[in-house]
């Protein structure tokens, strides 16, 4: 590889070597030189609107903007002369002439908070210290850096009403400085195009065209505009009054198997917000509404259990953890394996799932570990697992010449995949969509087919004939609309044929966050830890008996132990129901014993995303009230039932055992690789569910966490769900 030629430049009398093809602003930043800037947005081309980043360059007339001027060899740049400072102050004064500025210049500002109770406040839009952005505002910081302490221009107050009618975030355009960041991130990063500049002159503002609400204009509520806004003009409803967070913690979103990286914002030991990480190679910061806005309200829901509880004839009573573990032990002691039914959630961490399967096998001596994919997919489970376990990484879309989506819409989920599909279509890839309803990708597609799912397999057949060509990379994205439709079998078979016979790459967008972790750790009937992995050394396939995977859901059990699921209508009848979750069940069945758990923001662990990558889930704050991690609770019951069985005191101890039992689990750089799963006696034939009694209650399957639909806990998600029903 030839070495890149470095350029020699001088900034503020300091000589430095810099990369070619970058701007003066980039060169300065990379070498620790501060230049104020407002309209520039990382990952997007320069815009040159605010003029705050002006500098002096020998040989260039006037004051060029550093964000638009490329560096040249031998360039001599001055960033901090008296003229430059004065010009920046003048630019900022003009910018602030339409921005309420008492938080910046009011002489009483340092005492302001002390008088909150006694002086009459005139509302947030005057820009006093009660602006939601106070103390975390880029404009405040820049005003300080530029050294502006007063303004000579009269401040024109534009008097826009604060817009609060859409879910998730409020808009106060009196605070907008028209930097255009929100418009560009929406159009050029999210490829969505909801926003544009509206009106002219002093009445210029931002928003969807034709006075539609954001909801009506197809806003994805991804919050990217809120994240990049340098002022308090755009603010998240749930977190706007918290001020600056105490800490930030990087973690993985567990709401779906994409596995986006989130930067959780923590204040007073509470998760108050979640931001994208634009440097994350996996999702590129393209998180969806669920990761961006649906976490704080869920994890701090008023419905959360605060203590273990047991049912009494007159309701529930709070009990201690010792009492709860004793009670569970008493009920589970001495019962036969077939009298105990264990259900786990595919949204649990690998550590929880590994511990749960140990409990089922080593303590209860059973092999039955039920979960929602078995219930939902029924007889079509085997081809579904075949597709999921051999899916391609998302970045195959980057080089695809043809993309076919089936039952896929990325407005409110799977956005990193959806945006990559949009980008592929924009650069000329042939995009075809098949679905029952209009999808957010249809606008960019060359071919759009809308029909009943029963006709999709036939449509796919005719479409791929037109799309396939020698040597081309083609990708098919299978969406949740077909995963949950009775016509899925024919589509799954067609996609498997595309993959095996025509070398198409397959991506499956499904809601079972850690399904691959569940299979890898063996928290699945008939699959032991590591057996489903190529590194397990057990050959190229694992065979399980369909009859064992599909339990008799009518048969009454002595105890049902539900770990991390809320859909209690799915489970068989029983004498005693142990319910381990954070929020109440969604079905009608009432638990006999409630064991409150930590949410993923309160405990550490790992999850496996749809590409097979093992990703860290990081604890951001302490447990809510008496909640405990799932692995802790399971291992305490195990220890009580069988002395010396196993007892974990830390998540690292669980990981140590996973490492010992599952070769390469935490060290596969390219991700886990799976063998084929064969199913005997059912699960690989016929069509339609084999579990007529397995049903779900209470809302969308795609948007749930630990079995609880997000719309039942997060108010904005409810608004989105209602909009869907109106369409
Ligand atoms: S947006 Fe920033 S500068 Fe403007 S009022 Fe709010 S905190 Fe002050
Ligand atoms: S939330 Fe996302 S889609 Fe909606 S306007 Fe902002 S950037 Fe655009
Ligand atoms: S709303 Fe915020 S990001 Fe958008 S133009 Fe105004 S100040 Fe800039
Ligand atoms: S796409 Fe999935 S992983 Fe990413 S933020 Fe949304 S729900 Fe979370
Ligand atoms: S940052 Fe350079 S013009 Fe705005």
Coordinates of C-alpha atoms in Angstrom, one line a residue, residues 214-659:
X214 CA -44.6 15.3 11.6
X215 CA -46.7 12.2 12.1
X216 CA -48.6 12.9 8.9
X217 CA -45.5 13.7 7.0
X218 CA -43.9 10.3 7.6
X219 CA -41.5 11.3 10.4
X220 CA -39.8 8.2 11.8
X221 CA -39.3 9.8 15.2
X222 CA -35.8 8.6 15.0
X223 CA -34.8 11.8 16.9
X224 CA -31.7 12.4 14.8
X225 CA -32.8 16.1 14.3
X226 CA -33.1 16.4 18.1
X227 CA -29.7 14.9 18.7
X228 CA -27.9 17.3 16.3
X229 CA -29.8 20.5 17.1
X230 CA -27.3 22.9 18.8
X231 CA -30.0 24.8 20.7
X232 CA -33.1 24.0 22.8
X233 CA -35.4 24.3 19.7
X234 CA -35.9 20.5 19.5
X235 CA -36.1 18.7 22.8
X236 CA -37.1 15.1 23.8
X237 CA -40.3 15.2 25.9
X238 CA -39.1 12.5 28.2
X239 CA -35.7 14.0 29.1
X240 CA -36.0 17.8 28.4
X241 CA -36.1 19.0 32.0
X242 CA -33.3 16.8 33.4
X243 CA -30.5 19.0 32.3
X244 CA -27.0 17.8 31.8
X245 CA -26.5 14.0 32.5
X246 CA -24.1 12.9 35.2
X247 CA -22.6 10.1 33.0
X248 CA -22.9 8.4 29.7
X249 CA -22.7 4.6 29.2
X250 CA -22.3 2.8 25.9
X251 CA -24.5 -0.2 25.5
X252 CA -26.5 -2.3 23.0
X253 CA -30.2 -1.8 22.3
X254 CA -32.0 -5.1 23.1
X255 CA -35.4 -4.1 21.6
X256 CA -34.6 -6.0 18.3
X257 CA -31.8 -8.1 16.8
X258 CA -30.1 -5.4 14.8
X259 CA -28.1 -4.6 18.0
X260 CA -27.6 -0.9 17.6
X261 CA -25.1 0.8 19.9
X262 CA -26.7 3.4 22.3
X263 CA -25.1 6.0 24.5
X264 CA -27.3 6.0 27.6
X265 CA -27.6 9.3 29.4
X266 CA -27.7 8.8 33.2
X267 CA -28.7 11.3 35.9
X268 CA -29.3 10.6 39.6
X269 CA -28.8 6.9 38.9
X270 CA -31.7 6.9 36.3
X271 CA -31.5 6.4 32.6
X272 CA -32.9 9.6 31.2
X273 CA -32.2 9.4 27.5
X274 CA -30.5 7.3 24.8
X275 CA -28.4 8.8 22.0
X276 CA -27.0 7.2 18.8
X277 CA -23.4 6.6 18.3
X278 CA -22.5 7.8 14.8
X279 CA -19.1 6.1 15.0
X280 CA -20.7 2.6 15.5
X281 CA -19.7 0.6 12.5
X282 CA -22.6 -1.8 12.9
X283 CA -25.6 0.7 12.8
X284 CA -23.8 3.9 11.9
X285 CA -25.9 5.8 14.4
X286 CA -29.1 5.1 12.5
X287 CA -31.1 4.0 15.5
X288 CA -34.9 3.8 15.4
X289 CA -37.6 5.4 17.5
X290 CA -37.6 2.5 20.0
X291 CA -33.9 2.8 20.9
X292 CA -33.9 6.6 20.8
X293 CA -37.1 7.4 22.7
X294 CA -38.7 4.2 24.2
X295 CA -36.2 3.3 26.8
X296 CA -36.5 5.7 29.8
X297 CA -40.3 5.5 30.0
X298 CA -40.2 1.7 29.9
X299 CA -37.4 1.1 32.4
X300 CA -38.9 3.7 34.8
X301 CA -42.5 2.7 34.3
X302 CA -44.7 3.3 37.3
X303 CA -46.0 -0.3 36.7
X304 CA -42.7 -1.9 37.7
X305 CA -42.7 -4.3 40.5
X306 CA -40.8 -3.0 43.6
X307 CA -40.5 -6.2 45.6
X308 CA -41.1 -10.0 45.3
X309 CA -44.8 -10.7 45.9
X310 CA -46.9 -13.7 46.5
X311 CA -50.6 -14.1 45.8
X312 CA -53.0 -14.3 48.8
X313 CA -56.8 -14.7 48.8
X314 CA -57.1 -10.9 49.0
X315 CA -54.5 -9.8 46.6
X316 CA -50.7 -9.7 46.6
X317 CA -48.3 -9.3 49.6
X318 CA -44.7 -8.1 49.4
X319 CA -42.2 -10.7 50.6
X320 CA -38.4 -10.7 51.0
X321 CA -36.1 -12.4 48.5
X322 CA -35.4 -15.2 51.0
X323 CA -39.1 -15.9 51.4
X324 CA -39.6 -15.8 47.6
X325 CA -36.7 -18.2 46.9
X326 CA -38.0 -20.5 49.6
X327 CA -41.5 -20.4 48.2
X328 CA -40.2 -21.2 44.7
X329 CA -38.1 -24.1 46.1
X330 CA -41.1 -25.5 47.9
X331 CA -43.2 -25.6 44.8
X332 CA -40.5 -27.0 42.6
X333 CA -39.2 -29.6 45.0
X334 CA -39.6 -33.2 44.1
X335 CA -41.8 -32.7 41.0
X336 CA -41.2 -34.7 37.9
X337 CA -39.5 -33.0 34.9
X338 CA -42.7 -33.3 32.8
X339 CA -44.7 -31.5 35.6
X340 CA -42.5 -28.3 35.3
X341 CA -42.9 -26.1 32.2
X342 CA -40.1 -23.5 31.6
X343 CA -40.6 -20.6 29.2
X344 CA -37.8 -18.1 28.5
X345 CA -37.7 -14.9 26.5
X346 CA -35.5 -14.5 23.4
X347 CA -34.8 -11.0 24.7
X348 CA -32.9 -12.2 27.7
X349 CA -29.1 -11.9 27.8
X350 CA -26.8 -14.9 26.9
X351 CA -25.9 -15.1 30.6
X352 CA -29.6 -15.3 31.7
X353 CA -30.3 -17.9 28.9
X354 CA -27.3 -20.0 29.8
X355 CA -28.3 -20.0 33.5
X356 CA -31.9 -20.9 32.6
X357 CA -31.0 -23.9 30.5
X358 CA -28.7 -25.1 33.3
X359 CA -31.6 -24.8 35.7
X360 CA -33.9 -26.8 33.3
X361 CA -31.4 -29.5 32.6
X362 CA -29.3 -29.9 35.7
X363 CA -31.8 -29.0 38.4
X364 CA -35.2 -29.9 37.0
X365 CA -33.7 -32.7 34.9
X366 CA -35.9 -31.7 32.0
X367 CA -35.3 -30.9 28.4
X368 CA -38.3 -28.8 27.6
X369 CA -37.4 -25.1 27.3
X370 CA -40.3 -23.2 25.6
X371 CA -40.1 -19.7 24.0
X372 CA -42.2 -17.4 21.9
X373 CA -40.6 -18.2 18.5
X374 CA -41.7 -21.8 18.9
X375 CA -45.3 -20.6 19.7
X376 CA -45.3 -18.0 16.9
X377 CA -43.7 -20.0 14.1
X378 CA -45.3 -23.3 14.8
X379 CA -44.8 -25.8 11.9
X380 CA -42.7 -23.3 10.0
X381 CA -40.1 -23.1 12.7
X382 CA -37.4 -25.1 10.9
X383 CA -37.2 -23.0 7.7
X384 CA -37.4 -19.9 9.8
X385 CA -34.4 -21.0 12.0
X386 CA -32.6 -22.0 8.8
X387 CA -32.9 -18.5 7.5
X388 CA -32.1 -16.7 10.7
X389 CA -29.1 -18.9 11.6
X390 CA -27.5 -18.4 8.2
X391 CA -28.3 -14.7 7.6
X392 CA -25.7 -12.3 6.1
X393 CA -24.2 -9.2 7.7
X394 CA -26.2 -6.0 7.0
X395 CA -23.3 -4.4 5.1
X396 CA -23.9 -6.8 2.1
X397 CA -26.5 -4.2 1.1
X398 CA -23.7 -1.6 0.5
X399 CA -22.5 -3.5 -2.6
X400 CA -25.8 -5.0 -3.7
X401 CA -26.9 -4.5 -7.3
X402 CA -30.4 -5.8 -6.5
X403 CA -32.4 -5.6 -3.3
X404 CA -35.8 -7.3 -2.8
X405 CA -37.8 -6.6 0.4
X406 CA -40.6 -8.9 1.4
X407 CA -43.1 -7.6 4.0
X408 CA -40.6 -5.0 5.3
X409 CA -41.1 -1.4 6.3
X410 CA -38.4 0.4 8.3
X411 CA -40.3 3.5 9.5
X412 CA -40.4 2.6 13.1
X413 CA -37.8 -0.3 13.4
X414 CA -34.9 -2.0 11.7
X415 CA -33.8 1.5 10.5
X416 CA -30.1 0.8 9.9
X417 CA -31.2 -1.9 7.5
X418 CA -33.9 0.2 5.9
X419 CA -31.6 3.2 5.4
X420 CA -28.9 1.0 3.8
X421 CA -31.6 -0.3 1.4
X422 CA -32.6 3.3 0.6
X423 CA -28.9 4.3 0.0
X424 CA -28.5 1.3 -2.3
X425 CA -31.5 2.4 -4.4
X426 CA -30.2 6.0 -4.5
X427 CA -26.9 4.8 -5.9
X428 CA -28.7 2.8 -8.6
X429 CA -29.4 -0.7 -7.2
X430 CA -32.5 -2.3 -8.5
X431 CA -35.0 -2.2 -5.6
X432 CA -38.2 -4.2 -5.6
X433 CA -40.7 -4.3 -2.7
X434 CA -43.4 -6.9 -2.0
X435 CA -45.9 -6.2 0.7
X436 CA -49.6 -5.9 1.7
X437 CA -49.4 -2.2 2.4
X438 CA -47.4 0.8 1.2
X439 CA -43.9 0.7 2.6
X440 CA -41.5 3.6 3.3
X441 CA -39.2 2.1 0.7
X442 CA -41.7 2.1 -2.1
X443 CA -40.9 5.7 -3.2
X444 CA -37.4 4.5 -4.2
X445 CA -38.3 1.2 -5.7
X446 CA -38.2 0.3 -9.4
X447 CA -40.9 -2.3 -8.8
X448 CA -43.6 -2.2 -6.1
X449 CA -46.0 -5.1 -5.6
X450 CA -48.9 -4.9 -3.2
X451 CA -50.9 -8.0 -2.7
X452 CA -52.1 -10.6 -0.2
X453 CA -49.2 -12.5 1.4
X454 CA -50.5 -15.7 -0.1
X455 CA -49.4 -14.3 -3.5
X456 CA -46.0 -13.1 -2.4
X457 CA -44.0 -16.3 -3.2
X458 CA -45.2 -16.3 -6.8
X459 CA -44.4 -12.6 -7.1
X460 CA -40.9 -13.2 -5.7
X461 CA -40.4 -15.9 -8.4
X462 CA -41.2 -13.5 -11.3
X463 CA -39.2 -10.6 -9.8
X464 CA -36.0 -12.5 -9.2
X465 CA -35.9 -13.7 -12.8
X466 CA -35.7 -10.1 -13.8
X467 CA -33.2 -9.1 -11.1
X468 CA -30.7 -12.0 -11.1
X469 CA -27.7 -11.6 -13.4
X470 CA -24.4 -13.3 -13.4
X471 CA -22.0 -12.2 -10.7
X472 CA -24.3 -9.6 -9.3
X473 CA -24.7 -9.3 -5.5
X474 CA -28.4 -9.6 -4.7
X475 CA -30.0 -9.2 -1.2
X476 CA -33.4 -10.2 0.0
X477 CA -34.7 -8.6 3.2
X478 CA -37.4 -10.7 4.9
X479 CA -39.6 -8.5 7.1
X480 CA -41.8 -9.1 10.1
X481 CA -45.0 -8.9 8.0
X482 CA -44.2 -12.3 6.5
X483 CA -42.7 -13.8 9.6
X484 CA -46.1 -13.6 11.3
X485 CA -48.3 -14.4 8.3
X486 CA -49.7 -17.9 7.8
X487 CA -48.5 -17.8 4.2
X488 CA -44.9 -17.6 5.4
X489 CA -43.9 -21.2 4.5
X490 CA -44.0 -20.7 0.8
X491 CA -42.0 -17.5 1.1
X492 CA -39.4 -19.0 3.4
X493 CA -38.9 -21.9 1.0
X494 CA -38.5 -19.4 -1.9
X495 CA -35.9 -17.4 0.0
X496 CA -34.0 -20.5 0.9
X497 CA -34.0 -21.5 -2.8
X498 CA -32.7 -18.0 -3.7
X499 CA -29.9 -18.3 -1.1
X500 CA -28.8 -21.9 -1.9
X501 CA -29.4 -22.1 -5.7
X502 CA -28.8 -18.5 -6.7
X503 CA -26.4 -17.2 -4.0
X504 CA -28.6 -14.4 -2.8
X505 CA -27.7 -12.9 0.5
X506 CA -30.5 -13.0 3.1
X507 CA -31.3 -10.7 6.0
X508 CA -34.2 -11.5 8.3
X509 CA -35.9 -8.6 10.3
X510 CA -37.6 -10.4 13.2
X511 CA -38.4 -9.3 16.7
X512 CA -36.6 -12.1 18.7
X513 CA -33.6 -10.0 19.9
X514 CA -31.4 -12.7 21.2
X515 CA -32.7 -15.7 19.3
X516 CA -29.2 -16.6 18.1
X517 CA -27.9 -16.4 21.6
X518 CA -30.8 -18.6 22.8
X519 CA -29.8 -21.3 20.2
X520 CA -26.0 -20.9 20.9
X521 CA -26.4 -21.1 24.7
X522 CA -28.8 -24.1 24.4
X523 CA -31.8 -22.4 26.0
X524 CA -34.0 -24.3 23.5
X525 CA -35.5 -27.8 23.6
X526 CA -33.2 -30.4 22.1
X527 CA -30.2 -28.1 21.6
X528 CA -27.4 -28.3 24.2
X529 CA -25.0 -25.4 24.8
X530 CA -22.7 -24.9 21.8
X531 CA -24.3 -27.7 19.8
X532 CA -25.8 -25.3 17.2
X533 CA -22.5 -23.7 16.5
X534 CA -19.9 -24.7 14.0
X535 CA -17.2 -24.2 16.7
X536 CA -19.1 -26.8 18.8
X537 CA -17.4 -29.5 16.7
X538 CA -20.6 -31.7 16.5
X539 CA -20.7 -31.8 12.7
X540 CA -22.6 -29.7 10.2
X541 CA -26.1 -30.2 11.6
X542 CA -28.1 -30.7 14.7
X543 CA -31.3 -32.8 14.7
X544 CA -34.0 -32.2 17.1
X545 CA -37.3 -33.9 17.5
X546 CA -40.3 -31.8 16.5
X547 CA -42.5 -33.6 19.0
X548 CA -40.2 -32.4 21.8
X549 CA -40.0 -28.8 20.6
X550 CA -43.8 -28.5 20.5
X551 CA -45.1 -29.2 24.0
X552 CA -48.7 -30.2 24.8
X553 CA -50.0 -26.8 25.8
X554 CA -53.3 -28.3 27.0
X555 CA -51.7 -30.6 29.5
X556 CA -51.8 -29.2 33.0
X557 CA -48.5 -28.9 34.8
X558 CA -47.7 -28.5 38.5
X559 CA -45.5 -25.5 38.1
X560 CA -44.9 -23.1 35.2
X561 CA -41.8 -20.9 35.5
X562 CA -41.9 -17.9 33.1
X563 CA -38.6 -16.1 32.8
X564 CA -38.7 -12.7 31.1
X565 CA -42.0 -13.2 29.1
X566 CA -45.3 -11.4 29.8
X567 CA -47.5 -13.4 27.4
X568 CA -49.0 -15.7 30.0
X569 CA -51.9 -16.7 27.8
X570 CA -49.4 -18.8 25.8
X571 CA -48.6 -21.2 28.6
X572 CA -50.3 -24.4 29.7
X573 CA -52.7 -24.5 32.7
X574 CA -50.9 -25.1 36.0
X575 CA -51.3 -25.3 39.7
X576 CA -48.7 -22.7 40.4
X577 CA -47.3 -19.9 38.2
X578 CA -43.9 -18.3 38.9
X579 CA -43.6 -15.1 37.0
X580 CA -40.1 -13.5 36.7
X581 CA -40.3 -10.1 34.9
X582 CA -40.3 -6.4 35.5
X583 CA -43.8 -5.5 34.5
X584 CA -47.1 -7.3 35.0
X585 CA -48.2 -10.0 32.6
X586 CA -50.2 -9.1 29.5
X587 CA -52.5 -12.1 29.5
X588 CA -55.3 -12.9 31.9
X589 CA -53.4 -15.5 34.0
X590 CA -52.5 -14.3 37.4
X591 CA -49.1 -15.3 38.8
X592 CA -48.8 -17.0 42.2
X593 CA -45.3 -15.8 42.8
X594 CA -43.7 -12.6 41.3
X595 CA -40.0 -12.2 41.0
X596 CA -39.0 -8.6 40.0
X597 CA -36.0 -8.3 37.6
X598 CA -33.5 -5.7 36.5
X599 CA -34.0 -4.2 33.1
X600 CA -31.1 -4.2 30.6
X601 CA -30.1 -0.8 31.7
X602 CA -29.6 -2.1 35.3
X603 CA -27.5 -5.1 34.7
X604 CA -24.6 -6.2 32.5
X605 CA -24.4 -9.0 30.0
X606 CA -24.2 -9.8 26.3
X607 CA -26.5 -10.4 23.4
X608 CA -26.1 -11.9 19.9
X609 CA -27.3 -9.7 17.1
X610 CA -28.8 -11.0 13.8
X611 CA -25.3 -11.1 12.2
X612 CA -24.1 -13.4 15.0
X613 CA -22.0 -10.8 16.7
X614 CA -21.7 -11.0 20.5
X615 CA -22.3 -7.5 21.8
X616 CA -21.9 -6.1 25.3
X617 CA -25.0 -4.8 27.2
X618 CA -23.7 -2.5 29.9
X619 CA -25.2 -1.6 33.3
X620 CA -25.9 2.1 33.4
X621 CA -27.6 2.5 36.7
X622 CA -28.5 0.6 39.8
X623 CA -31.4 -1.9 40.1
X624 CA -34.9 -0.5 40.5
X625 CA -36.0 -1.0 44.1
X626 CA -35.5 -4.8 45.0
X627 CA -35.1 -6.0 41.4
X628 CA -32.4 -8.6 40.7
X629 CA -30.8 -9.9 37.5
X630 CA -32.5 -13.0 36.0
X631 CA -29.3 -15.1 36.3
X632 CA -29.1 -14.2 40.0
X633 CA -32.7 -15.3 40.7
X634 CA -32.4 -18.5 38.7
X635 CA -29.2 -19.5 40.4
X636 CA -30.5 -18.8 43.9
X637 CA -33.5 -21.1 43.3
X638 CA -31.2 -23.7 41.8
X639 CA -28.9 -23.6 44.9
X640 CA -31.9 -24.0 47.2
X641 CA -33.3 -26.9 45.3
X642 CA -30.1 -28.8 44.9
X643 CA -27.2 -27.9 47.2
X644 CA -24.1 -27.4 45.2
X645 CA -25.9 -27.3 41.9
X646 CA -24.6 -23.9 40.9
X647 CA -24.7 -20.4 42.3
X648 CA -23.5 -17.4 40.5
X649 CA -22.5 -14.2 42.3
X650 CA -21.5 -12.2 39.3
X651 CA -22.2 -12.0 35.6
X652 CA -18.4 -12.7 35.0
X653 CA -18.8 -16.0 36.8
X654 CA -21.6 -17.0 34.3
X655 CA -19.5 -15.8 31.4
X656 CA -16.6 -18.0 32.7
X657 CA -18.8 -21.1 32.5
X658 CA -20.1 -20.1 29.0
X659 CA -16.5 -19.8 27.9

